[in-house]
Amino acid sequence: MDFDGDGRLDLLSGSNCCDPLGFVFFRRREDGGWEPLRHLKVRPPSNEAPVDLVRSFVTAADWDGDGLSDLLWREHGAILVAPGPFNDAKPIVLARRLEISPKVVPGEGSLADFAVADWDRDGKPDLLVRSEARGMGGTIRWHRNLGAPGLTKLAKGMVMVEFPGDQSIEGFCVCDWNADGRPDLVVTRFERLPTKNPLERQQYRESVWFYPRS
């Protein structure tokens, strides 16, 4: 995504477990290389503290349709949005909250990560959200863009993929993997393998799964 509006694609990354209000920004140079890593900070809405104090997840997209990149930030059960442009010399204010339906209930699960993509190809950015159940398992839901003015409102999530309790998802992305002009899902999965003996050391398997758009 073009985070700073200079016409070149940049890289954003969330933080580690000890930096809940920070994220990493790599600015693209004109020659195609990368400037040194920059550590940026966010500030939640006034008088609010983020629920998720573990690590951050962040992405950028033109969410409000004004031609500028906005910052989307994961909270425990919601997504916060900071409208662009940004002064990256100061903490970026997360001014708006996107309520996600169905809501994630604290203690029963958490909002793990998300992706912005035009899933239904109607020209508007939608939101695909991965929620984790307590322990392992979870779902990826599609929240359709309802096209309201200003910062977009979302439809109730429709389950796209559901994962059983013996599997965990490390992350996912939306891309046209098979070049058919339609967005697909690529998911990294982590699962426990069955054991014959309860005293046997537990074995795990990691894999990448491709879900083509039907």
JSON list of C-alpha atoms in Angstrom, two decimals:
[
{"chain": "A", "resi": 1, "resn": "MET", "atom": "CA", "xyz": [0.00, 0.00, 0.00]},
{"chain": "A", "resi": 2, "resn": "ASP", "atom": "CA", "xyz": [1.06, 3.61, -0.62]},
{"chain": "A", "resi": 3, "resn": "PHE", "atom": "CA", "xyz": [1.09, 4.73, 3.00]},
{"chain": "A", "resi": 4, "resn": "ASP", "atom": "CA", "xyz": [2.63, 8.19, 2.56]},
{"chain": "A", "resi": 5, "resn": "GLY", "atom": "CA", "xyz": [0.94, 9.21, -0.71]},
{"chain": "A", "resi": 6, "resn": "ASP", "atom": "CA", "xyz": [4.11, 9.53, -2.81]},
{"chain": "A", "resi": 7, "resn": "GLY", "atom": "CA", "xyz": [2.88, 7.12, -5.50]},
{"chain": "A", "resi": 8, "resn": "ARG", "atom": "CA", "xyz": [5.16, 4.26, -4.42]},
{"chain": "A", "resi": 9, "resn": "LEU", "atom": "CA", "xyz": [4.17, 1.11, -2.56]},
{"chain": "A", "resi": 10, "resn": "ASP", "atom": "CA", "xyz": [5.42, 0.89, 1.03]},
{"chain": "A", "resi": 11, "resn": "LEU", "atom": "CA", "xyz": [5.53, -1.86, 3.66]},
{"chain": "A", "resi": 12, "resn": "LEU", "atom": "CA", "xyz": [3.80, -1.89, 7.05]},
{"chain": "A", "resi": 13, "resn": "SER", "atom": "CA", "xyz": [4.18, -4.45, 9.81]},
{"chain": "A", "resi": 14, "resn": "GLY", "atom": "CA", "xyz": [2.71, -4.92, 13.27]},
{"chain": "A", "resi": 15, "resn": "SER", "atom": "CA", "xyz": [4.77, -4.87, 16.44]},
{"chain": "A", "resi": 16, "resn": "ASN", "atom": "CA", "xyz": [6.18, -7.48, 18.77]},
{"chain": "A", "resi": 17, "resn": "CYS", "atom": "CA", "xyz": [4.56, -8.49, 22.03]},
{"chain": "A", "resi": 18, "resn": "CYS", "atom": "CA", "xyz": [6.07, -5.64, 24.03]},
{"chain": "A", "resi": 19, "resn": "ASP", "atom": "CA", "xyz": [4.98, -2.77, 21.77]},
{"chain": "A", "resi": 20, "resn": "PRO", "atom": "CA", "xyz": [1.15, -2.71, 21.65]},
{"chain": "A", "resi": 21, "resn": "LEU", "atom": "CA", "xyz": [0.87, 0.87, 20.36]},
{"chain": "A", "resi": 22, "resn": "GLY", "atom": "CA", "xyz": [3.64, 0.75, 17.78]},
{"chain": "A", "resi": 23, "resn": "PHE", "atom": "CA", "xyz": [4.14, -0.49, 14.23]},
{"chain": "A", "resi": 24, "resn": "VAL", "atom": "CA", "xyz": [6.89, -0.59, 11.62]},
{"chain": "A", "resi": 25, "resn": "PHE", "atom": "CA", "xyz": [7.01, 1.43, 8.39]},
{"chain": "A", "resi": 26, "resn": "PHE", "atom": "CA", "xyz": [9.37, 0.87, 5.44]},
{"chain": "A", "resi": 27, "resn": "ARG", "atom": "CA", "xyz": [9.20, 3.75, 2.93]},
{"chain": "A", "resi": 28, "resn": "ARG", "atom": "CA", "xyz": [9.98, 2.94, -0.72]},
{"chain": "A", "resi": 29, "resn": "ARG", "atom": "CA", "xyz": [12.63, 5.09, -2.40]},
{"chain": "A", "resi": 30, "resn": "GLU", "atom": "CA", "xyz": [12.52, 6.33, -5.99]},
{"chain": "A", "resi": 31, "resn": "ASP", "atom": "CA", "xyz": [15.24, 3.85, -7.00]},
{"chain": "A", "resi": 32, "resn": "GLY", "atom": "CA", "xyz": [13.09, 0.93, -5.78]},
{"chain": "A", "resi": 33, "resn": "GLY", "atom": "CA", "xyz": [15.05, 0.34, -2.58]},
{"chain": "A", "resi": 34, "resn": "TRP", "atom": "CA", "xyz": [13.86, 0.86, 0.96]},
{"chain": "A", "resi": 35, "resn": "GLU", "atom": "CA", "xyz": [14.58, 3.52, 3.52]},
{"chain": "A", "resi": 36, "resn": "PRO", "atom": "CA", "xyz": [15.65, 2.31, 6.98]},
{"chain": "A", "resi": 37, "resn": "LEU", "atom": "CA", "xyz": [12.97, 0.93, 9.26]},
{"chain": "A", "resi": 38, "resn": "ARG", "atom": "CA", "xyz": [10.86, 3.56, 11.00]},
{"chain": "A", "resi": 39, "resn": "HIS", "atom": "CA", "xyz": [8.99, 2.88, 14.20]},
{"chain": "A", "resi": 40, "resn": "LEU", "atom": "CA", "xyz": [5.66, 4.74, 14.39]},
{"chain": "A", "resi": 41, "resn": "LYS", "atom": "CA", "xyz": [3.18, 5.09, 17.23]},
{"chain": "A", "resi": 42, "resn": "VAL", "atom": "CA", "xyz": [-0.60, 5.33, 17.39]},
{"chain": "A", "resi": 43, "resn": "ARG", "atom": "CA", "xyz": [-2.88, 6.92, 19.96]},
{"chain": "A", "resi": 44, "resn": "PRO", "atom": "CA", "xyz": [-6.33, 5.44, 20.71]},
{"chain": "A", "resi": 45, "resn": "PRO", "atom": "CA", "xyz": [-9.43, 7.65, 20.85]},
{"chain": "A", "resi": 46, "resn": "SER", "atom": "CA", "xyz": [-9.49, 10.07, 23.80]},
{"chain": "A", "resi": 47, "resn": "ASN", "atom": "CA", "xyz": [-10.07, 8.49, 27.20]},
{"chain": "A", "resi": 48, "resn": "GLU", "atom": "CA", "xyz": [-9.85, 5.01, 25.74]},
{"chain": "A", "resi": 49, "resn": "ALA", "atom": "CA", "xyz": [-7.17, 2.37, 26.14]},
{"chain": "A", "resi": 50, "resn": "PRO", "atom": "CA", "xyz": [-6.70, -0.52, 23.70]},
{"chain": "A", "resi": 51, "resn": "VAL", "atom": "CA", "xyz": [-7.97, -3.85, 24.98]},
{"chain": "A", "resi": 52, "resn": "ASP", "atom": "CA", "xyz": [-5.36, -5.90, 23.15]},
{"chain": "A", "resi": 53, "resn": "LEU", "atom": "CA", "xyz": [-2.03, -5.18, 24.83]},
{"chain": "A", "resi": 54, "resn": "VAL", "atom": "CA", "xyz": [-0.17, -8.11, 23.29]},
{"chain": "A", "resi": 55, "resn": "ARG", "atom": "CA", "xyz": [0.98, -7.02, 19.83]},
{"chain": "A", "resi": 56, "resn": "SER", "atom": "CA", "xyz": [-0.37, -4.90, 17.03]},
{"chain": "A", "resi": 57, "resn": "PHE", "atom": "CA", "xyz": [-1.80, -5.74, 13.63]},
{"chain": "A", "resi": 58, "resn": "VAL", "atom": "CA", "xyz": [-2.06, -2.95, 11.09]},
{"chain": "A", "resi": 59, "resn": "THR", "atom": "CA", "xyz": [-2.75, -2.29, 7.43]},
{"chain": "A", "resi": 60, "resn": "ALA", "atom": "CA", "xyz": [-3.48, 0.71, 5.24]},
{"chain": "A", "resi": 61, "resn": "ALA", "atom": "CA", "xyz": [-6.07, 1.32, 2.50]},
{"chain": "A", "resi": 62, "resn": "ASP", "atom": "CA", "xyz": [-8.23, 4.12, 1.14]},
{"chain": "A", "resi": 63, "resn": "TRP", "atom": "CA", "xyz": [-11.10, 3.16, 3.42]},
{"chain": "A", "resi": 64, "resn": "ASP", "atom": "CA", "xyz": [-13.15, 6.38, 3.19]},
{"chain": "A", "resi": 65, "resn": "GLY", "atom": "CA", "xyz": [-12.78, 6.83, -0.59]},
{"chain": "A", "resi": 66, "resn": "ASP", "atom": "CA", "xyz": [-11.04, 10.23, -0.51]},
{"chain": "A", "resi": 67, "resn": "GLY", "atom": "CA", "xyz": [-7.98, 9.09, -2.47]},
{"chain": "A", "resi": 68, "resn": "LEU", "atom": "CA", "xyz": [-5.70, 8.97, 0.60]},
{"chain": "A", "resi": 69, "resn": "SER", "atom": "CA", "xyz": [-4.50, 5.95, 2.54]},
{"chain": "A", "resi": 70, "resn": "ASP", "atom": "CA", "xyz": [-6.05, 5.41, 5.97]},
{"chain": "A", "resi": 71, "resn": "LEU", "atom": "CA", "xyz": [-4.63, 3.31, 8.80]},
{"chain": "A", "resi": 72, "resn": "LEU", "atom": "CA", "xyz": [-6.68, 0.34, 10.06]},
{"chain": "A", "resi": 73, "resn": "TRP", "atom": "CA", "xyz": [-5.72, -1.03, 13.47]},
{"chain": "A", "resi": 74, "resn": "ARG", "atom": "CA", "xyz": [-6.82, -4.19, 15.25]},
{"chain": "A", "resi": 75, "resn": "GLU", "atom": "CA", "xyz": [-8.28, -3.98, 18.72]},
{"chain": "A", "resi": 76, "resn": "HIS", "atom": "CA", "xyz": [-9.48, -7.01, 20.69]},
{"chain": "A", "resi": 77, "resn": "GLY", "atom": "CA", "xyz": [-13.05, -6.93, 19.36]},
{"chain": "A", "resi": 78, "resn": "ALA", "atom": "CA", "xyz": [-13.11, -4.05, 16.89]},
{"chain": "A", "resi": 79, "resn": "ILE", "atom": "CA", "xyz": [-11.05, -2.23, 14.27]},
{"chain": "A", "resi": 80, "resn": "LEU", "atom": "CA", "xyz": [-9.93, 1.36, 14.75]},
{"chain": "A", "resi": 81, "resn": "VAL", "atom": "CA", "xyz": [-9.34, 3.71, 11.81]},
{"chain": "A", "resi": 82, "resn": "ALA", "atom": "CA", "xyz": [-7.09, 6.76, 11.47]},
{"chain": "A", "resi": 83, "resn": "PRO", "atom": "CA", "xyz": [-7.98, 8.85, 8.39]},
{"chain": "A", "resi": 84, "resn": "GLY", "atom": "CA", "xyz": [-5.00, 9.98, 6.29]},
{"chain": "A", "resi": 85, "resn": "PRO", "atom": "CA", "xyz": [-2.89, 11.90, 5.52]},
{"chain": "A", "resi": 86, "resn": "PHE", "atom": "CA", "xyz": [-0.47, 11.35, 8.40]},
{"chain": "A", "resi": 87, "resn": "ASN", "atom": "CA", "xyz": [2.24, 13.31, 10.12]},
{"chain": "A", "resi": 88, "resn": "ASP", "atom": "CA", "xyz": [4.50, 10.40, 10.95]},
{"chain": "A", "resi": 89, "resn": "ALA", "atom": "CA", "xyz": [6.55, 12.59, 13.31]},
{"chain": "A", "resi": 90, "resn": "LYS", "atom": "CA", "xyz": [3.67, 12.40, 15.79]},
{"chain": "A", "resi": 91, "resn": "PRO", "atom": "CA", "xyz": [1.48, 9.55, 17.12]},
{"chain": "A", "resi": 92, "resn": "ILE", "atom": "CA", "xyz": [-1.29, 8.75, 14.66]},
{"chain": "A", "resi": 93, "resn": "VAL", "atom": "CA", "xyz": [-4.71, 9.26, 16.23]},
{"chain": "A", "resi": 94, "resn": "LEU", "atom": "CA", "xyz": [-7.12, 6.34, 15.82]},
{"chain": "A", "resi": 95, "resn": "ALA", "atom": "CA", "xyz": [-10.18, 8.53, 15.57]},
{"chain": "A", "resi": 96, "resn": "ARG", "atom": "CA", "xyz": [-12.93, 6.11, 14.51]},
{"chain": "A", "resi": 97, "resn": "ARG", "atom": "CA", "xyz": [-14.10, 2.64, 15.45]},
{"chain": "A", "resi": 98, "resn": "LEU", "atom": "CA", "xyz": [-15.57, 0.03, 13.11]},
{"chain": "A", "resi": 99, "resn": "GLU", "atom": "CA", "xyz": [-17.94, -2.23, 14.97]},
{"chain": "A", "resi": 100, "resn": "ILE", "atom": "CA", "xyz": [-17.72, -5.79, 13.75]},
{"chain": "A", "resi": 101, "resn": "SER", "atom": "CA", "xyz": [-20.85, -7.97, 13.79]},
{"chain": "A", "resi": 102, "resn": "PRO", "atom": "CA", "xyz": [-21.09, -10.58, 15.15]},
{"chain": "A", "resi": 103, "resn": "LYS", "atom": "CA", "xyz": [-19.09, -9.17, 18.06]},
{"chain": "A", "resi": 104, "resn": "VAL", "atom": "CA", "xyz": [-16.10, -10.97, 19.51]},
{"chain": "A", "resi": 105, "resn": "VAL", "atom": "CA", "xyz": [-16.84, -11.73, 23.16]},
{"chain": "A", "resi": 106, "resn": "PRO", "atom": "CA", "xyz": [-13.83, -11.26, 25.48]},
{"chain": "A", "resi": 107, "resn": "GLY", "atom": "CA", "xyz": [-12.88, -14.56, 27.09]},
{"chain": "A", "resi": 108, "resn": "GLU", "atom": "CA", "xyz": [-14.44, -16.58, 24.26]},
{"chain": "A", "resi": 109, "resn": "GLY", "atom": "CA", "xyz": [-12.20, -15.44, 21.43]},
{"chain": "A", "resi": 110, "resn": "SER", "atom": "CA", "xyz": [-10.38, -12.55, 19.80]},
{"chain": "A", "resi": 111, "resn": "LEU", "atom": "CA", "xyz": [-10.14, -10.67, 16.53]},
{"chain": "A", "resi": 112, "resn": "ALA", "atom": "CA", "xyz": [-6.88, -11.99, 15.12]},
{"chain": "A", "resi": 113, "resn": "ASP", "atom": "CA", "xyz": [-6.24, -10.13, 11.85]},
{"chain": "A", "resi": 114, "resn": "PHE", "atom": "CA", "xyz": [-7.98, -8.81, 8.76]},
{"chain": "A", "resi": 115, "resn": "ALA", "atom": "CA", "xyz": [-7.54, -7.89, 5.11]},
{"chain": "A", "resi": 116, "resn": "VAL", "atom": "CA", "xyz": [-9.00, -5.09, 2.97]},
{"chain": "A", "resi": 117, "resn": "ALA", "atom": "CA", "xyz": [-10.07, -6.30, -0.48]},
{"chain": "A", "resi": 118, "resn": "ASP", "atom": "CA", "xyz": [-12.90, -5.84, -2.99]},
{"chain": "A", "resi": 119, "resn": "TRP", "atom": "CA", "xyz": [-14.21, -9.36, -2.44]},
{"chain": "A", "resi": 120, "resn": "ASP", "atom": "CA", "xyz": [-17.44, -8.98, -4.43]},
{"chain": "A", "resi": 121, "resn": "ARG", "atom": "CA", "xyz": [-15.78, -6.87, -7.17]},
{"chain": "A", "resi": 122, "resn": "ASP", "atom": "CA", "xyz": [-18.27, -4.00, -6.90]},
{"chain": "A", "resi": 123, "resn": "GLY", "atom": "CA", "xyz": [-15.53, -1.35, -6.80]},
{"chain": "A", "resi": 124, "resn": "LYS", "atom": "CA", "xyz": [-15.68, -0.81, -3.02]},
{"chain": "A", "resi": 125, "resn": "PRO", "atom": "CA", "xyz": [-13.23, -2.13, -0.40]},
{"chain": "A", "resi": 126, "resn": "ASP", "atom": "CA", "xyz": [-14.63, -4.88, 1.82]},
{"chain": "A", "resi": 127, "resn": "LEU", "atom": "CA", "xyz": [-13.21, -6.32, 5.02]},
{"chain": "A", "resi": 128, "resn": "LEU", "atom": "CA", "xyz": [-12.31, -9.96, 5.62]},
{"chain": "A", "resi": 129, "resn": "VAL", "atom": "CA", "xyz": [-11.81, -10.67, 9.31]},
{"chain": "A", "resi": 130, "resn": "ARG", "atom": "CA", "xyz": [-10.30, -13.69, 11.04]},
{"chain": "A", "resi": 131, "resn": "SER", "atom": "CA", "xyz": [-11.55, -14.39, 14.54]},
{"chain": "A", "resi": 132, "resn": "GLU", "atom": "CA", "xyz": [-9.96, -16.96, 16.82]},
{"chain": "A", "resi": 133, "resn": "ALA", "atom": "CA", "xyz": [-11.91, -19.11, 19.21]},
{"chain": "A", "resi": 134, "resn": "ARG", "atom": "CA", "xyz": [-10.47, -19.61, 22.66]},
{"chain": "A", "resi": 135, "resn": "GLY", "atom": "CA", "xyz": [-7.51, -21.92, 22.16]},
{"chain": "A", "resi": 136, "resn": "MET", "atom": "CA", "xyz": [-7.58, -23.06, 18.53]},
{"chain": "A", "resi": 137, "resn": "GLY", "atom": "CA", "xyz": [-10.03, -22.91, 15.63]},
{"chain": "A", "resi": 138, "resn": "GLY", "atom": "CA", "xyz": [-11.96, -19.91, 14.36]},
{"chain": "A", "resi": 139, "resn": "THR", "atom": "CA", "xyz": [-13.44, -18.36, 11.22]},
{"chain": "A", "resi": 140, "resn": "ILE", "atom": "CA", "xyz": [-12.75, -15.96, 8.37]},
{"chain": "A", "resi": 141, "resn": "ARG", "atom": "CA", "xyz": [-15.78, -13.77, 7.66]},
{"chain": "A", "resi": 142, "resn": "TRP", "atom": "CA", "xyz": [-16.53, -11.41, 4.81]},
{"chain": "A", "resi": 143, "resn": "HIS", "atom": "CA", "xyz": [-18.00, -8.03, 5.80]},
{"chain": "A", "resi": 144, "resn": "ARG", "atom": "CA", "xyz": [-19.47, -6.35, 2.74]},
{"chain": "A", "resi": 145, "resn": "ASN", "atom": "CA", "xyz": [-18.97, -2.63, 2.24]},
{"chain": "A", "resi": 146, "resn": "LEU", "atom": "CA", "xyz": [-22.39, -1.01, 2.56]},
{"chain": "A", "resi": 147, "resn": "GLY", "atom": "CA", "xyz": [-21.20, 2.13, 0.78]},
{"chain": "A", "resi": 148, "resn": "ALA", "atom": "CA", "xyz": [-22.19, 4.67, 3.44]},
{"chain": "A", "resi": 149, "resn": "PRO", "atom": "CA", "xyz": [-20.61, 8.13, 3.14]},
{"chain": "A", "resi": 150, "resn": "GLY", "atom": "CA", "xyz": [-17.49, 8.83, 5.15]},
{"chain": "A", "resi": 151, "resn": "LEU", "atom": "CA", "xyz": [-15.77, 5.93, 6.87]},
{"chain": "A", "resi": 152, "resn": "THR", "atom": "CA", "xyz": [-17.40, 2.79, 5.54]},
{"chain": "A", "resi": 153, "resn": "LYS", "atom": "CA", "xyz": [-20.02, 0.82, 7.45]},
{"chain": "A", "resi": 154, "resn": "LEU", "atom": "CA", "xyz": [-19.98, -2.94, 7.22]},
{"chain": "A", "resi": 155, "resn": "ALA", "atom": "CA", "xyz": [-22.57, -5.65, 6.80]},
{"chain": "A", "resi": 156, "resn": "LYS", "atom": "CA", "xyz": [-22.83, -8.52, 9.24]},
{"chain": "A", "resi": 157, "resn": "GLY", "atom": "CA", "xyz": [-20.04, -10.99, 8.61]},
{"chain": "A", "resi": 158, "resn": "MET", "atom": "CA", "xyz": [-20.65, -13.98, 6.35]},
{"chain": "A", "resi": 159, "resn": "VAL", "atom": "CA", "xyz": [-18.57, -17.06, 7.17]},
{"chain": "A", "resi": 160, "resn": "MET", "atom": "CA", "xyz": [-16.18, -17.88, 4.32]},
{"chain": "A", "resi": 161, "resn": "VAL", "atom": "CA", "xyz": [-14.02, -20.53, 6.00]},
{"chain": "A", "resi": 162, "resn": "GLU", "atom": "CA", "xyz": [-14.39, -22.23, 9.37]},
{"chain": "A", "resi": 163, "resn": "PHE", "atom": "CA", "xyz": [-11.56, -24.04, 11.14]},
{"chain": "A", "resi": 164, "resn": "PRO", "atom": "CA", "xyz": [-12.00, -26.85, 13.69]},
{"chain": "A", "resi": 165, "resn": "GLY", "atom": "CA", "xyz": [-10.65, -26.73, 17.21]},
{"chain": "A", "resi": 166, "resn": "ASP", "atom": "CA", "xyz": [-7.54, -28.82, 16.47]},
{"chain": "A", "resi": 167, "resn": "GLN", "atom": "CA", "xyz": [-6.24, -26.23, 14.00]},
{"chain": "A", "resi": 168, "resn": "SER", "atom": "CA", "xyz": [-4.85, -22.76, 14.37]},
{"chain": "A", "resi": 169, "resn": "ILE", "atom": "CA", "xyz": [-4.42, -20.15, 11.65]},
{"chain": "A", "resi": 170, "resn": "GLU", "atom": "CA", "xyz": [-1.20, -18.16, 11.61]},
{"chain": "A", "resi": 171, "resn": "GLY", "atom": "CA", "xyz": [-2.46, -15.64, 9.06]},
{"chain": "A", "resi": 172, "resn": "PHE", "atom": "CA", "xyz": [-4.16, -15.14, 5.70]},
{"chain": "A", "resi": 173, "resn": "CYS", "atom": "CA", "xyz": [-4.16, -12.87, 2.69]},
{"chain": "A", "resi": 174, "resn": "VAL", "atom": "CA", "xyz": [-6.43, -12.07, -0.26]},
{"chain": "A", "resi": 175, "resn": "CYS", "atom": "CA", "xyz": [-4.96, -12.24, -3.77]},
{"chain": "A", "resi": 176, "resn": "ASP", "atom": "CA", "xyz": [-5.77, -13.50, -7.26]},
{"chain": "A", "resi": 177, "resn": "TRP", "atom": "CA", "xyz": [-3.63, -16.62, -6.84]},
{"chain": "A", "resi": 178, "resn": "ASN", "atom": "CA", "xyz": [-4.79, -18.45, -9.97]},
{"chain": "A", "resi": 179, "resn": "ALA", "atom": "CA", "xyz": [-5.00, -15.35, -12.21]},
{"chain": "A", "resi": 180, "resn": "ASP", "atom": "CA", "xyz": [-8.69, -15.80, -13.08]},
{"chain": "A", "resi": 181, "resn": "GLY", "atom": "CA", "xyz": [-9.60, -12.21, -12.23]},
{"chain": "A", "resi": 182, "resn": "ARG", "atom": "CA", "xyz": [-11.27, -13.11, -8.92]},
{"chain": "A", "resi": 183, "resn": "PRO", "atom": "CA", "xyz": [-9.89, -12.72, -5.38]},
{"chain": "A", "resi": 184, "resn": "ASP", "atom": "CA", "xyz": [-8.86, -15.91, -3.56]},
{"chain": "A", "resi": 185, "resn": "LEU", "atom": "CA", "xyz": [-7.82, -16.77, 0.00]},
{"chain": "A", "resi": 186, "resn": "VAL", "atom": "CA", "xyz": [-4.35, -18.02, 0.96]},
{"chain": "A", "resi": 187, "resn": "VAL", "atom": "CA", "xyz": [-4.16, -19.28, 4.54]},
{"chain": "A", "resi": 188, "resn": "THR", "atom": "CA", "xyz": [-1.28, -20.54, 6.68]},
{"chain": "A", "resi": 189, "resn": "ARG", "atom": "CA", "xyz": [-2.49, -23.35, 8.96]},
{"chain": "A", "resi": 190, "resn": "PHE", "atom": "CA", "xyz": [-1.04, -24.97, 12.06]},
{"chain": "A", "resi": 191, "resn": "GLU", "atom": "CA", "xyz": [-2.56, -28.22, 13.30]},
{"chain": "A", "resi": 192, "resn": "ARG", "atom": "CA", "xyz": [-2.04, -30.90, 15.90]},
{"chain": "A", "resi": 193, "resn": "LEU", "atom": "CA", "xyz": [-1.44, -34.39, 14.51]},
{"chain": "A", "resi": 194, "resn": "PRO", "atom": "CA", "xyz": [-3.17, -37.37, 16.11]},
{"chain": "A", "resi": 195, "resn": "THR", "atom": "CA", "xyz": [-1.12, -39.53, 18.47]},
{"chain": "A", "resi": 196, "resn": "LYS", "atom": "CA", "xyz": [-1.58, -43.24, 19.25]},
{"chain": "A", "resi": 197, "resn": "ASN", "atom": "CA", "xyz": [-0.21, -43.00, 22.76]},
{"chain": "A", "resi": 198, "resn": "PRO", "atom": "CA", "xyz": [-1.24, -40.24, 25.20]},
{"chain": "A", "resi": 199, "resn": "LEU", "atom": "CA", "xyz": [2.33, -40.18, 26.50]},
{"chain": "A", "resi": 200, "resn": "GLU", "atom": "CA", "xyz": [3.72, -39.63, 23.01]},
{"chain": "A", "resi": 201, "resn": "ARG", "atom": "CA", "xyz": [5.13, -36.21, 22.31]},
{"chain": "A", "resi": 202, "resn": "GLN", "atom": "CA", "xyz": [2.62, -34.05, 20.45]},
{"chain": "A", "resi": 203, "resn": "GLN", "atom": "CA", "xyz": [3.49, -33.42, 16.81]},
{"chain": "A", "resi": 204, "resn": "TYR", "atom": "CA", "xyz": [2.37, -30.46, 14.72]},
{"chain": "A", "resi": 205, "resn": "ARG", "atom": "CA", "xyz": [2.20, -29.65, 11.03]},
{"chain": "A", "resi": 206, "resn": "GLU", "atom": "CA", "xyz": [2.32, -26.29, 9.29]},
{"chain": "A", "resi": 207, "resn": "SER", "atom": "CA", "xyz": [0.91, -25.84, 5.79]},
{"chain": "A", "resi": 208, "resn": "VAL", "atom": "CA", "xyz": [-0.32, -23.25, 3.31]},
{"chain": "A", "resi": 209, "resn": "TRP", "atom": "CA", "xyz": [-3.86, -23.69, 1.95]},
{"chain": "A", "resi": 210, "resn": "PHE", "atom": "CA", "xyz": [-5.38, -22.16, -1.16]},
{"chain": "A", "resi": 211, "resn": "TYR", "atom": "CA", "xyz": [-9.10, -21.42, -1.28]},
{"chain": "A", "resi": 212, "resn": "PRO", "atom": "CA", "xyz": [-10.11, -20.45, -4.86]},
{"chain": "A", "resi": 213, "resn": "ARG", "atom": "CA", "xyz": [-13.10, -18.21, -5.39]},
{"chain": "A", "resi": 214, "resn": "SER", "atom": "CA", "xyz": [-15.95, -20.28, -6.79]}
]
